[in-house]
């Protein structure tokens, strides 16, 4: 070694100038000790940790919590807000940008019609696989066309038609929960709510004759939990989760195709059934060229309706239950609202009607607050189709974003914007009731924008971002809100569920499932 270096040193003039360094290097090599190895290892470990720390702190904060498995939305919101109106993140789908707040949402979601942002490409690889061929997998003209078709099923008239069936299903389940609670001591409301919402999605949206057999439907809910595994970022074995998810998807597609076949057989026999569900609407709708959707396309749309239509509402309802369990005074106020309501509007065969649903301002306000603080979706994301400049209207800060990059609008940070919601991490349903003494931000509630016609409150979806905003705003928003008000209203009015199983901590997690670590096991009894 020394010989080679000395030869080089003689032959290559530039090495002469390095003479002292080379000599030193050679001397070090000749006297190499374990201390040197330790020093190099220390530098390598130090460098690697600094690098990892840099990458970790620049990860999407939501993703960071997904990695840790725990959920602290207040912390996520604050962290995003601290980084300014836009910042770079390294997320699951590669480097991208995170924006938040009303103005940023309008910038991204209002201009979609100019073909600048792709919703289809903004989805993760797994989500694209799961929702392939559906409205979520379409952009621009194709998206608008499908949306026009699907929205027929979510118009006020259609919603009204779902109500009696919903009420009937809810009553059936509540009676069952009382029995289960008596038998087992406790009933897991998180699981039961999922089961109920899944049956709503199957029966009302796809027209399935879904079993009421409790064990069988519990099994189905567990299968659908598997379907969501693909959304959970596991450090190891992620693909395994995706494989399982896709298996459940295939099962769902086959079920839906079976329903379509049965309906076509009826039509072929000359029977013209009167189904009022989205599947039926889609089966009978033709475009301007007289073309309808194929059975494969129909099944793809139904996958979205069933999945988007049950998991999200069930989780929001579970969060509502948990919040109420911690807030006995609010529960009393809600009970009073329910008993006043039935005095004002008589029940029909002992059940709620549309009039009841429209007159529950406090319960409606509670759900706005639950949506704001614990909505199931954390962001909506898009991919930019041309180079574009983001300019923050307030600070004037600009950032150039290159074609092909992903931008996500944070629902979590937008819903906790302290400029719109004073004391954003405090659960305060009264902030949604205009003029209420305890409402520090009645202005938030009075902001104009797209919203449900249920309940008393109107708010722009660019401020309350839970259901997304702009021309891809959630199609099932009103359906979901109606479903949640019915379930929660009937539960509060007629049942007690305040006794949580001893030793259970109601901790929200994202792994190994989305929801509460130990479920929400409570005693469920009929009120006398
Ligand atoms: C609490 C309940 C729900 C929440 C929080 C929620 C949230 C969302 C969000 C954030 C989006 C926008 C995605 C984007 O812009 O990329 C969305 C879209 C959508 N949601 Fe929901 N959703 C809920 C319930 C439902 C229900 C019950 C249904 C159907 C019955 C449904 C069907 C859809 C559909 C079809 C879209 C796609 C709309 C489009 O791309 O034009 N959702 N939802």
Tab-separated table of N, CA, C and O in Angstrom, residues 245-319:
chain	number	residue	atom	x	y	z
A	245	UNK	N	-57.299	-6.954	1.167
A	245	UNK	CA	-58.292	-5.956	0.787
A	245	UNK	C	-58.874	-6.268	-0.582
A	245	UNK	O	-60.082	-6.201	-0.782
A	246	UNK	N	-57.995	-6.622	-1.509
A	246	UNK	CA	-58.468	-6.854	-2.865
A	246	UNK	C	-59.354	-8.099	-2.931
A	246	UNK	O	-60.257	-8.178	-3.751
A	247	UNK	N	-59.085	-9.055	-2.043
A	247	UNK	CA	-59.918	-10.257	-2.006
A	247	UNK	C	-61.354	-9.878	-1.574
A	247	UNK	O	-62.326	-10.323	-2.157
A	248	UNK	N	-61.438	-9.010	-0.565
A	248	UNK	CA	-62.760	-8.587	-0.109
A	248	UNK	C	-63.456	-7.776	-1.208
A	248	UNK	O	-64.665	-7.887	-1.423
A	249	UNK	N	-62.657	-6.982	-1.932
A	249	UNK	CA	-63.242	-6.202	-3.029
A	249	UNK	C	-63.881	-7.131	-4.065
A	249	UNK	O	-65.003	-6.907	-4.523
A	250	UNK	N	-63.145	-8.191	-4.422
A	250	UNK	CA	-63.671	-9.132	-5.431
A	250	UNK	C	-64.978	-9.756	-4.943
A	250	UNK	O	-65.931	-9.913	-5.692
A	251	UNK	N	-65.026	-10.039	-3.643
A	251	UNK	CA	-66.238	-10.624	-3.053
A	251	UNK	C	-67.421	-9.647	-3.203
A	251	UNK	O	-68.508	-10.021	-3.621
A	252	UNK	N	-67.130	-8.378	-2.906
A	252	UNK	CA	-68.168	-7.355	-2.989
A	252	UNK	C	-68.664	-7.209	-4.429
A	252	UNK	O	-69.864	-7.129	-4.698
A	253	UNK	N	-67.710	-7.175	-5.375
A	253	UNK	CA	-68.075	-7.028	-6.787
A	253	UNK	C	-68.984	-8.184	-7.214
A	253	UNK	O	-69.997	-7.986	-7.888
A	254	UNK	N	-68.637	-9.396	-6.792
A	254	UNK	CA	-69.460	-10.562	-7.153
A	254	UNK	C	-70.872	-10.436	-6.560
A	254	UNK	O	-71.858	-10.720	-7.233
A	255	UNK	N	-70.958	-9.973	-5.295
A	255	UNK	CA	-72.278	-9.790	-4.661
A	255	UNK	C	-73.132	-8.818	-5.472
A	255	UNK	O	-74.292	-9.057	-5.750
A	256	UNK	N	-72.503	-7.689	-5.840
A	256	UNK	CA	-73.258	-6.663	-6.564
A	256	UNK	C	-73.683	-7.195	-7.931
A	256	UNK	O	-74.825	-6.997	-8.362
A	257	UNK	N	-72.788	-7.916	-8.585
A	257	UNK	CA	-73.154	-8.452	-9.902
A	257	UNK	C	-74.317	-9.438	-9.780
A	257	UNK	O	-75.173	-9.506	-10.651
A	258	UNK	N	-74.344	-10.183	-8.660
A	258	UNK	CA	-75.454	-11.112	-8.410
A	258	UNK	C	-76.777	-10.343	-8.325
A	258	UNK	O	-77.789	-10.752	-8.896
A	259	UNK	N	-76.743	-9.193	-7.636
A	259	UNK	CA	-77.969	-8.382	-7.498
A	259	UNK	C	-78.394	-7.859	-8.867
A	259	UNK	O	-79.573	-7.896	-9.243
A	260	UNK	N	-77.401	-7.414	-9.645
A	260	UNK	CA	-77.722	-6.877	-10.981
A	260	UNK	C	-78.359	-7.985	-11.840
A	260	UNK	O	-79.368	-7.758	-12.508
A	261	UNK	N	-77.769	-9.194	-11.769
A	261	UNK	CA	-78.300	-10.321	-12.567
A	261	UNK	C	-79.768	-10.584	-12.222
A	261	UNK	O	-80.611	-10.700	-13.099
A	262	UNK	N	-80.047	-10.619	-10.913
A	262	UNK	CA	-81.431	-10.901	-10.475
A	262	UNK	C	-82.386	-9.841	-11.018
A	262	UNK	O	-83.483	-10.142	-11.465
A	263	UNK	N	-81.940	-8.584	-10.996
A	263	UNK	CA	-82.807	-7.502	-11.481
A	263	UNK	C	-83.036	-7.615	-12.982
A	263	UNK	O	-84.130	-7.384	-13.472
A	264	UNK	N	-81.966	-7.994	-13.698
A	264	UNK	CA	-82.107	-8.132	-15.160
A	264	UNK	C	-83.068	-9.277	-15.479
A	264	UNK	O	-83.835	-9.208	-16.423
A	265	UNK	N	-83.004	-10.342	-14.655
A	265	UNK	CA	-83.921	-11.474	-14.883
A	265	UNK	C	-85.375	-11.017	-14.717
A	265	UNK	O	-86.241	-11.378	-15.508
A	266	UNK	N	-85.598	-10.192	-13.688
A	266	UNK	CA	-86.960	-9.674	-13.467
A	266	UNK	C	-87.425	-8.871	-14.681
A	266	UNK	O	-88.545	-9.035	-15.166
A	267	UNK	N	-86.524	-8.019	-15.166
A	267	UNK	CA	-86.865	-7.183	-16.329
A	267	UNK	C	-87.178	-8.050	-17.533
A	267	UNK	O	-88.132	-7.791	-18.278
A	268	UNK	N	-86.349	-9.112	-17.716
A	268	UNK	CA	-86.539	-10.003	-18.864
A	268	UNK	C	-87.903	-10.695	-18.791
A	268	UNK	O	-88.508	-11.003	-19.811
A	269	UNK	N	-88.388	-10.901	-17.552
A	269	UNK	CA	-89.709	-11.547	-17.391
A	269	UNK	C	-90.844	-10.532	-17.545
A	269	UNK	O	-92.007	-10.833	-17.315
A	270	UNK	N	-90.466	-9.299	-17.838
A	270	UNK	CA	-91.489	-8.267	-18.043
A	270	UNK	C	-91.918	-7.589	-16.753
A	270	UNK	O	-92.808	-6.750	-16.750
A	271	UNK	N	-91.288	-7.961	-15.623
A	271	UNK	CA	-91.633	-7.299	-14.356
A	271	UNK	C	-90.863	-5.981	-14.313
A	271	UNK	O	-89.686	-5.938	-14.644
A	272	UNK	N	-91.537	-4.894	-13.935
A	272	UNK	CA	-90.832	-3.606	-13.858
A	272	UNK	C	-90.803	-3.176	-12.396
A	272	UNK	O	-91.668	-2.453	-11.917
A	273	UNK	N	-89.814	-3.694	-11.642
A	273	UNK	CA	-89.809	-3.372	-10.205
A	273	UNK	C	-89.523	-1.889	-9.979
A	273	UNK	O	-88.923	-1.240	-10.832
A	274	UNK	N	-89.942	-1.421	-8.798
A	274	UNK	CA	-89.739	-0.006	-8.515
A	274	UNK	C	-88.698	0.168	-7.414
A	274	UNK	O	-89.017	0.476	-6.287
A	275	UNK	N	-87.456	-0.070	-7.772
A	275	UNK	CA	-86.395	0.158	-6.788
A	275	UNK	C	-86.051	1.643	-6.812
A	275	UNK	O	-86.082	2.272	-7.864
A	276	UNK	N	-85.680	2.191	-5.628
A	276	UNK	CA	-85.361	3.624	-5.652
A	276	UNK	C	-83.901	3.841	-5.264
A	276	UNK	O	-83.520	4.907	-4.841
A	277	UNK	N	-83.083	2.805	-5.399
A	277	UNK	CA	-81.700	2.956	-4.955
A	277	UNK	C	-80.788	3.403	-6.098
A	277	UNK	O	-81.142	3.323	-7.268
A	278	UNK	N	-79.593	3.888	-5.747
A	278	UNK	CA	-78.669	4.378	-6.773
A	278	UNK	C	-78.334	3.314	-7.819
A	278	UNK	O	-78.193	3.632	-8.997
A	279	UNK	N	-78.248	2.060	-7.399
A	279	UNK	CA	-77.911	1.009	-8.361
A	279	UNK	C	-78.973	0.950	-9.461
A	279	UNK	O	-78.659	0.876	-10.648
A	280	UNK	N	-80.230	1.033	-9.051
A	280	UNK	CA	-81.317	0.958	-10.008
A	280	UNK	C	-81.286	2.168	-10.964
A	280	UNK	O	-81.453	2.039	-12.174
A	281	UNK	N	-81.034	3.336	-10.363
A	281	UNK	CA	-80.930	4.544	-11.188
A	281	UNK	C	-79.830	4.384	-12.225
A	281	UNK	O	-80.000	4.700	-13.408
A	282	UNK	N	-78.707	3.873	-11.754
A	282	UNK	CA	-77.563	3.719	-12.667
A	282	UNK	C	-77.856	2.667	-13.747
A	282	UNK	O	-77.451	2.817	-14.898
A	283	UNK	N	-78.581	1.605	-13.348
A	283	UNK	CA	-78.884	0.548	-14.323
A	283	UNK	C	-79.766	1.071	-15.448
A	283	UNK	O	-79.764	0.557	-16.561
A	284	UNK	N	-80.559	2.096	-15.118
A	284	UNK	CA	-81.541	2.568	-16.096
A	284	UNK	C	-81.186	3.891	-16.750
A	284	UNK	O	-82.008	4.489	-17.425
A	285	UNK	N	-79.985	4.370	-16.513
A	285	UNK	CA	-79.627	5.665	-17.087
A	285	UNK	C	-78.774	5.475	-18.335
A	285	UNK	O	-77.861	4.642	-18.349
A	286	UNK	N	-79.095	6.248	-19.339
A	286	UNK	CA	-78.319	6.180	-20.601
A	286	UNK	C	-77.730	7.557	-20.875
A	286	UNK	O	-78.280	8.573	-20.467
A	287	UNK	N	-76.596	7.577	-21.575
A	287	UNK	CA	-76.031	8.880	-21.930
A	287	UNK	C	-76.677	9.395	-23.218
A	287	UNK	O	-77.586	8.766	-23.771
A	288	UNK	N	-76.135	10.538	-23.726
A	288	UNK	CA	-76.772	11.160	-24.890
A	288	UNK	C	-76.755	10.241	-26.119
A	288	UNK	O	-77.562	10.367	-27.026
A	289	UNK	N	-75.821	9.250	-26.129
A	289	UNK	CA	-75.767	8.324	-27.269
A	289	UNK	C	-76.550	7.037	-26.996
A	289	UNK	O	-76.407	6.041	-27.704
A	290	UNK	N	-77.330	7.058	-25.923
A	290	UNK	CA	-78.143	5.878	-25.607
A	290	UNK	C	-77.343	4.755	-24.962
A	290	UNK	O	-77.818	3.628	-24.850
A	291	UNK	N	-76.123	5.049	-24.523
A	291	UNK	CA	-75.268	4.028	-23.899
A	291	UNK	C	-75.450	4.025	-22.387
A	291	UNK	O	-75.401	5.078	-21.762
A	292	UNK	N	-75.628	2.853	-21.802
A	292	UNK	CA	-75.694	2.759	-20.344
A	292	UNK	C	-74.380	2.206	-19.811
A	292	UNK	O	-73.443	1.952	-20.572
A	293	UNK	N	-74.320	2.037	-18.490
A	293	UNK	CA	-73.102	1.464	-17.901
A	293	UNK	C	-73.141	-0.058	-18.031
A	293	UNK	O	-74.216	-0.663	-17.926
A	294	UNK	N	-71.990	-0.668	-18.249
A	294	UNK	CA	-71.937	-2.137	-18.288
A	294	UNK	C	-72.044	-2.662	-16.845
A	294	UNK	O	-71.872	-1.891	-15.892
A	295	UNK	N	-72.260	-3.963	-16.698
A	295	UNK	CA	-72.377	-4.514	-15.344
A	295	UNK	C	-71.072	-4.329	-14.562
A	295	UNK	O	-71.097	-4.102	-13.354
A	296	UNK	N	-69.942	-4.426	-15.269
A	296	UNK	CA	-68.654	-4.217	-14.584
A	296	UNK	C	-68.558	-2.787	-14.060
A	296	UNK	O	-68.125	-2.549	-12.926
A	297	UNK	N	-68.963	-1.834	-14.906
A	297	UNK	CA	-68.898	-0.424	-14.477
A	297	UNK	C	-69.847	-0.163	-13.307
A	297	UNK	O	-69.503	0.545	-12.359
A	298	UNK	N	-71.028	-0.758	-13.396
A	298	UNK	CA	-72.004	-0.586	-12.299
A	298	UNK	C	-71.420	-1.107	-10.986
A	298	UNK	O	-71.513	-0.456	-9.943
A	299	UNK	N	-70.808	-2.283	-11.056
A	299	UNK	CA	-70.255	-2.886	-9.839
A	299	UNK	C	-69.154	-1.986	-9.263
A	299	UNK	O	-69.064	-1.814	-8.045
A	300	UNK	N	-68.324	-1.399	-10.136
A	300	UNK	CA	-67.248	-0.515	-9.648
A	300	UNK	C	-67.814	0.686	-8.887
A	300	UNK	O	-67.276	1.093	-7.857
A	301	UNK	N	-68.908	1.266	-9.389
A	301	UNK	CA	-69.512	2.419	-8.692
A	301	UNK	C	-70.068	1.978	-7.340
A	301	UNK	O	-69.981	2.697	-6.352
A	302	UNK	N	-70.636	0.763	-7.319
A	302	UNK	CA	-71.240	0.288	-6.062
A	302	UNK	C	-70.182	0.031	-4.991
A	302	UNK	O	-70.461	0.173	-3.803
A	303	UNK	N	-68.979	-0.350	-5.418
A	303	UNK	CA	-67.900	-0.551	-4.436
A	303	UNK	C	-67.687	0.753	-3.657
A	303	UNK	O	-67.587	0.757	-2.428
A	304	UNK	N	-67.661	1.883	-4.368
A	304	UNK	CA	-67.476	3.175	-3.673
A	304	UNK	C	-68.640	3.439	-2.738
A	304	UNK	O	-68.449	3.818	-1.582
A	305	UNK	N	-69.858	3.246	-3.245
A	305	UNK	CA	-71.019	3.582	-2.417
A	305	UNK	C	-71.028	2.765	-1.132
A	305	UNK	O	-71.282	3.300	-0.054
A	306	UNK	N	-70.726	1.475	-1.249
A	306	UNK	CA	-70.769	0.638	-0.045
A	306	UNK	C	-69.631	1.001	0.906
A	306	UNK	O	-69.843	1.166	2.109
A	307	UNK	N	-68.440	1.176	0.359
A	307	UNK	CA	-67.297	1.430	1.258
A	307	UNK	C	-67.350	2.853	1.818
A	307	UNK	O	-67.307	3.047	3.037
A	308	UNK	N	-67.476	3.845	0.909
A	308	UNK	CA	-67.523	5.236	1.400
A	308	UNK	C	-68.769	5.433	2.244
A	308	UNK	O	-68.807	6.273	3.130
A	309	UNK	N	-69.811	4.644	1.964
A	309	UNK	CA	-71.099	4.866	2.606
A	309	UNK	C	-71.257	4.229	3.969
A	309	UNK	O	-72.271	4.426	4.605
A	310	UNK	N	-70.299	3.440	4.451
A	310	UNK	CA	-70.543	2.887	5.783
A	310	UNK	C	-69.445	3.187	6.784
A	310	UNK	O	-69.703	3.589	7.909
A	311	UNK	N	-68.207	3.060	6.364
A	311	UNK	CA	-67.076	3.195	7.289
A	311	UNK	C	-67.014	4.605	7.898
A	311	UNK	O	-66.852	4.775	9.101
A	312	UNK	N	-67.179	5.605	7.016
A	312	UNK	CA	-67.057	7.001	7.443
A	312	UNK	C	-68.130	7.381	8.463
A	312	UNK	O	-67.823	7.958	9.508
A	313	UNK	N	-69.376	7.031	8.156
A	313	UNK	CA	-70.470	7.403	9.076
A	313	UNK	C	-70.338	6.637	10.389
A	313	UNK	O	-70.546	7.208	11.463
A	314	UNK	N	-69.992	5.352	10.297
A	314	UNK	CA	-69.884	4.553	11.519
A	314	UNK	C	-68.800	5.137	12.428
A	314	UNK	O	-68.969	5.224	13.644
A	315	UNK	N	-67.692	5.553	11.829
A	315	UNK	CA	-66.607	6.108	12.666
A	315	UNK	C	-67.007	7.428	13.294
A	315	UNK	O	-66.681	7.723	14.444
A	316	UNK	N	-67.726	8.260	12.530
A	316	UNK	CA	-68.155	9.547	13.085
A	316	UNK	C	-69.134	9.306	14.232
A	316	UNK	O	-69.076	9.975	15.268
A	317	UNK	N	-70.018	8.331	14.058
A	317	UNK	CA	-70.968	8.010	15.129
A	317	UNK	C	-70.252	7.483	16.371
A	317	UNK	O	-70.621	7.812	17.496
A	318	UNK	N	-69.205	6.676	16.162
A	318	UNK	CA	-68.459	6.155	17.314
A	318	UNK	C	-67.801	7.326	18.057
A	318	UNK	O	-67.837	7.392	19.287
A	319	UNK	N	-67.239	8.287	17.322
A	319	UNK	CA	-66.604	9.449	17.973
A	319	UNK	C	-67.648	10.250	18.749
A	319	UNK	O	-67.381	10.756	19.847
